[in-house]
Tab-separated table of C-alpha atoms in Angstrom:
chain	number	residue	atom	x	y	z
A	1	UNK	CA	-165.848	-163.918	17.551
A	2	UNK	CA	-164.065	-164.430	20.414
A	3	UNK	CA	-164.315	-161.708	23.191
A	4	UNK	CA	-160.674	-160.652	24.840
A	5	UNK	CA	-161.689	-160.859	28.547
A	6	UNK	CA	-157.970	-160.913	29.862
A	7	UNK	CA	-157.583	-157.361	30.967
A	8	UNK	CA	-161.622	-157.515	32.330
A	9	UNK	CA	-160.555	-160.600	34.308
A	10	UNK	CA	-157.375	-158.828	35.560
A	11	UNK	CA	-159.054	-155.604	36.742
A	12	UNK	CA	-161.686	-157.691	38.346
A	13	UNK	CA	-159.055	-159.617	40.359
A	14	UNK	CA	-157.044	-156.351	41.285
A	15	UNK	CA	-159.698	-154.273	42.428
A	16	UNK	CA	-160.216	-157.674	45.121
A	17	UNK	CA	-156.656	-156.873	46.262
A	18	UNK	CA	-156.572	-155.368	49.784
A	19	UNK	CA	-153.106	-156.654	51.052
A	20	UNK	CA	-149.558	-156.469	49.957
A	21	UNK	CA	-149.140	-160.541	49.963
A	22	UNK	CA	-146.400	-161.514	46.886
A	23	UNK	CA	-149.099	-162.968	44.851
A	24	UNK	CA	-151.335	-159.578	44.851
A	25	UNK	CA	-148.481	-157.576	44.188
A	26	UNK	CA	-147.858	-159.598	40.791
A	27	UNK	CA	-151.394	-159.318	39.845
A	28	UNK	CA	-151.075	-155.552	40.013
A	29	UNK	CA	-147.435	-155.599	38.345
A	30	UNK	CA	-148.993	-157.974	35.436
A	31	UNK	CA	-152.064	-155.243	35.341
A	32	UNK	CA	-149.159	-152.258	34.836
A	33	UNK	CA	-147.754	-154.698	32.112
A	34	UNK	CA	-150.909	-154.975	30.265
A	35	UNK	CA	-151.537	-151.116	30.481
A	36	UNK	CA	-148.209	-150.368	29.147
A	37	UNK	CA	-146.476	-148.877	31.861
A	38	UNK	CA	-143.625	-151.271	32.256
A	39	UNK	CA	-140.874	-151.233	30.066
A	40	UNK	CA	-139.719	-154.548	28.393
A	41	UNK	CA	-136.487	-154.472	31.013
A	42	UNK	CA	-139.076	-154.393	33.873
A	43	UNK	CA	-141.454	-157.120	32.121
A	44	UNK	CA	-138.799	-159.620	31.651
A	45	UNK	CA	-137.824	-159.137	35.666
A	46	UNK	CA	-141.229	-159.909	36.467
A	47	UNK	CA	-140.918	-163.154	34.107
A	48	UNK	CA	-138.128	-163.905	35.936
A	49	UNK	CA	-140.142	-164.177	39.454
A	50	UNK	CA	-140.864	-168.082	39.376
A	51	UNK	CA	-140.849	-168.761	43.158
A	52	UNK	CA	-143.161	-165.572	44.771
A	53	UNK	CA	-141.847	-166.065	48.159
A	54	UNK	CA	-138.700	-166.733	47.262
A	55	UNK	CA	-138.136	-163.783	44.732
A	56	UNK	CA	-140.490	-161.449	46.538
A	57	UNK	CA	-137.333	-159.068	47.024
A	58	UNK	CA	-136.874	-158.764	43.176
A	59	UNK	CA	-140.721	-157.736	43.301
A	60	UNK	CA	-140.174	-155.068	45.770
A	61	UNK	CA	-137.123	-153.778	44.281
A	62	UNK	CA	-138.818	-153.281	41.027
A	63	UNK	CA	-141.679	-151.421	42.703
A	64	UNK	CA	-139.242	-149.307	44.323
A	65	UNK	CA	-137.927	-148.807	40.766
A	66	UNK	CA	-140.905	-147.666	38.882
A	67	UNK	CA	-143.247	-144.669	39.207
A	68	UNK	CA	-145.660	-144.632	41.991
A	69	UNK	CA	-148.563	-147.453	41.772
A	70	UNK	CA	-151.645	-145.682	43.583
A	71	UNK	CA	-153.255	-149.103	44.518
A	72	UNK	CA	-149.976	-150.154	45.999
A	73	UNK	CA	-149.281	-146.874	47.672
A	74	UNK	CA	-152.984	-147.153	49.238
A	75	UNK	CA	-152.724	-150.387	50.532
A	76	UNK	CA	-149.085	-149.835	51.652
A	77	UNK	CA	-150.441	-146.874	53.800
A	78	UNK	CA	-153.149	-148.929	55.784
A	79	UNK	CA	-150.530	-151.429	56.368
A	80	UNK	CA	-148.318	-148.575	58.063
A	81	UNK	CA	-151.761	-147.644	60.117
A	82	UNK	CA	-150.194	-150.708	62.256
A	83	UNK	CA	-147.058	-149.309	63.422
A	84	UNK	CA	-148.569	-146.073	64.716
A	85	UNK	CA	-149.279	-147.788	67.931
A	86	UNK	CA	-146.188	-150.082	68.426
A	87	UNK	CA	-144.179	-149.853	71.694
A	88	UNK	CA	-141.491	-151.528	73.023
A	89	UNK	CA	-139.826	-154.151	71.438
A	90	UNK	CA	-142.489	-155.273	68.721
A	91	UNK	CA	-141.250	-156.786	65.640
A	92	UNK	CA	-141.808	-155.437	62.376
A	93	UNK	CA	-142.068	-157.893	59.600
A	94	UNK	CA	-140.392	-157.573	56.356
A	95	UNK	CA	-143.448	-157.228	54.520
A	96	UNK	CA	-144.329	-153.848	56.875
A	97	UNK	CA	-141.071	-152.704	56.434
A	98	UNK	CA	-141.296	-152.829	52.693
A	99	UNK	CA	-144.651	-151.218	52.894
A	100	UNK	CA	-143.216	-148.330	54.928
A	101	UNK	CA	-140.160	-147.776	52.615
A	102	UNK	CA	-142.685	-147.930	49.507
A	103	UNK	CA	-144.734	-144.942	51.101
A	104	UNK	CA	-141.511	-143.067	52.196
A	105	UNK	CA	-140.303	-143.094	48.674
A	106	UNK	CA	-143.190	-142.898	46.765
A	107	UNK	CA	-145.540	-140.433	48.614
A	108	UNK	CA	-145.774	-136.525	47.476
A	109	UNK	CA	-143.476	-134.027	49.845
A	110	UNK	CA	-146.342	-133.178	51.891
A	111	UNK	CA	-147.459	-136.811	52.988
A	112	UNK	CA	-143.954	-137.406	53.274
A	113	UNK	CA	-143.306	-134.728	56.317
A	114	UNK	CA	-146.633	-136.043	58.013
A	115	UNK	CA	-145.739	-139.597	57.832
A	116	UNK	CA	-142.009	-139.070	58.904
A	117	UNK	CA	-143.012	-136.886	61.826
A	118	UNK	CA	-145.600	-139.868	62.794
A	119	UNK	CA	-142.605	-142.367	62.787
A	120	UNK	CA	-140.429	-139.889	64.990
A	121	UNK	CA	-143.651	-139.849	67.424
A	122	UNK	CA	-143.835	-143.621	67.969
A	123	UNK	CA	-142.802	-145.302	71.002
A	124	UNK	CA	-141.185	-148.160	69.370
A	125	UNK	CA	-137.379	-147.710	68.459
A	126	UNK	CA	-137.797	-150.040	65.489
A	127	UNK	CA	-140.101	-147.983	63.812
A	128	UNK	CA	-137.689	-144.890	64.186
A	129	UNK	CA	-134.718	-146.977	62.967
A	130	UNK	CA	-136.906	-147.365	59.771
A	131	UNK	CA	-136.817	-143.547	59.332
A	132	UNK	CA	-133.033	-143.286	59.654
A	133	UNK	CA	-132.384	-146.283	57.223
A	134	UNK	CA	-134.908	-144.056	54.477
A	135	UNK	CA	-132.327	-141.233	55.155
A	136	UNK	CA	-129.389	-143.196	54.853
A	137	UNK	CA	-131.189	-144.474	51.887
A	138	UNK	CA	-131.201	-141.222	50.589
A	139	UNK	CA	-127.429	-140.285	51.618
A	140	UNK	CA	-128.623	-137.828	54.014
A	141	UNK	CA	-126.261	-138.688	56.904
A	142	UNK	CA	-126.538	-136.067	59.104
A	143	UNK	CA	-130.498	-136.441	59.368
A	144	UNK	CA	-130.121	-140.270	59.613
A	145	UNK	CA	-127.299	-139.270	62.304
A	146	UNK	CA	-129.747	-137.015	64.028
A	147	UNK	CA	-132.274	-139.790	64.463
A	148	UNK	CA	-129.903	-142.407	65.687
A	149	UNK	CA	-128.785	-139.934	68.273
A	150	UNK	CA	-132.073	-139.684	69.456
A	151	UNK	CA	-132.990	-143.500	69.763
A	152	UNK	CA	-129.628	-143.879	71.718
A	153	UNK	CA	-131.237	-141.527	74.347
A	154	UNK	CA	-133.659	-144.540	75.011
A	155	UNK	CA	-131.920	-146.489	78.459
A	156	UNK	CA	-133.538	-149.436	77.450
A	157	UNK	CA	-132.605	-150.444	73.934
A	158	UNK	CA	-133.248	-153.760	72.690
A	159	UNK	CA	-130.014	-155.945	71.349
A	160	UNK	CA	-131.114	-156.249	67.922
A	161	UNK	CA	-131.893	-152.258	67.523
A	162	UNK	CA	-128.343	-151.674	69.111
A	163	UNK	CA	-126.696	-153.657	66.708
A	164	UNK	CA	-128.801	-151.924	63.766
A	165	UNK	CA	-127.560	-148.761	64.943
A	166	UNK	CA	-123.895	-149.660	64.978
A	167	UNK	CA	-124.192	-151.012	61.615
A	168	UNK	CA	-125.990	-147.895	60.692
A	169	UNK	CA	-123.501	-145.550	62.503
A	170	UNK	CA	-120.787	-147.601	60.350
A	171	UNK	CA	-122.626	-147.329	57.217
A	172	UNK	CA	-122.784	-143.503	57.100
A	173	UNK	CA	-119.070	-143.046	58.691
A	174	UNK	CA	-116.769	-140.751	56.493
A	175	UNK	CA	-114.633	-137.767	57.537
A	176	UNK	CA	-117.077	-135.422	57.215
A	177	UNK	CA	-119.206	-137.446	59.872
A	178	UNK	CA	-116.373	-138.035	62.195
A	179	UNK	CA	-115.901	-134.187	62.481
A	180	UNK	CA	-119.510	-133.366	62.785
A	181	UNK	CA	-119.283	-135.916	65.944
A	182	UNK	CA	-116.471	-134.587	67.018
A	183	UNK	CA	-117.299	-130.877	67.005
A	184	UNK	CA	-120.703	-131.929	68.743
A	185	UNK	CA	-118.415	-133.301	71.700
A	186	UNK	CA	-116.377	-130.330	71.765
A	187	UNK	CA	-119.447	-127.879	72.017
A	188	UNK	CA	-121.647	-130.266	74.418
A	189	UNK	CA	-120.914	-128.409	78.141
A	190	UNK	CA	-122.809	-130.098	81.049
A	191	UNK	CA	-125.037	-132.748	79.357
A	192	UNK	CA	-123.227	-136.202	80.680
A	193	UNK	CA	-125.659	-138.411	79.133
A	194	UNK	CA	-125.320	-136.575	75.441
A	195	UNK	CA	-121.583	-136.697	75.766
A	196	UNK	CA	-121.333	-140.474	76.794
A	197	UNK	CA	-123.868	-140.776	73.588
A	198	UNK	CA	-121.563	-138.694	71.425
A	199	UNK	CA	-118.494	-140.664	72.609
A	200	UNK	CA	-120.578	-143.967	71.729
A	201	UNK	CA	-121.088	-143.041	68.446
A	202	UNK	CA	-117.392	-141.670	67.753
A	203	UNK	CA	-115.928	-145.045	68.758
A	204	UNK	CA	-117.779	-146.871	66.409
A	205	UNK	CA	-116.733	-144.517	63.597
A	206	UNK	CA	-113.487	-144.632	64.240
A	207	UNK	CA	-113.295	-148.505	64.356
A	208	UNK	CA	-115.312	-148.502	60.995
A	209	UNK	CA	-113.371	-145.886	59.038
A	210	UNK	CA	-109.585	-147.708	60.011
């Protein structure tokens, strides 16, 4: 009688996974399939991934959709440790961005608060920008704007960050946010730098709302 070792072999492979390379992610997703933790639609999505490097966005989109996978969450948290020492204009890879997004979306509330707090303490504007992107994704425009305004206080903003900020401002622009910024300008007394930042944000909003 033949022994079915496929599950055992998959688990053995999975236990060795210690990074979020797309091939490793697919191994973990296949293990989820074996354990009947994915529905038919999600399994079909995995089957469509023929070129791991080219189709990695599909895999991440699936991960963001399904329930948290503890192994991926733990590895993503380990990967995130890299960003806490970032300074200046260090570039954040797409893989690291995905890891951060996964941790923010899938962590429990207590861990989430600690992580957001650490992101905002970073000396890197790119790291802070990720925090604002999370709030934009969650449709919390006020919180996203609060972070964007904080970043704009830096007098040495990299042009790539500046371009991203402009896009984020435009994406959260609506009549409510426009009114919010106008009121902040009216209530701001004596702080020239803050008023300049608010007027800059307002100018971007007015262009994007036309």
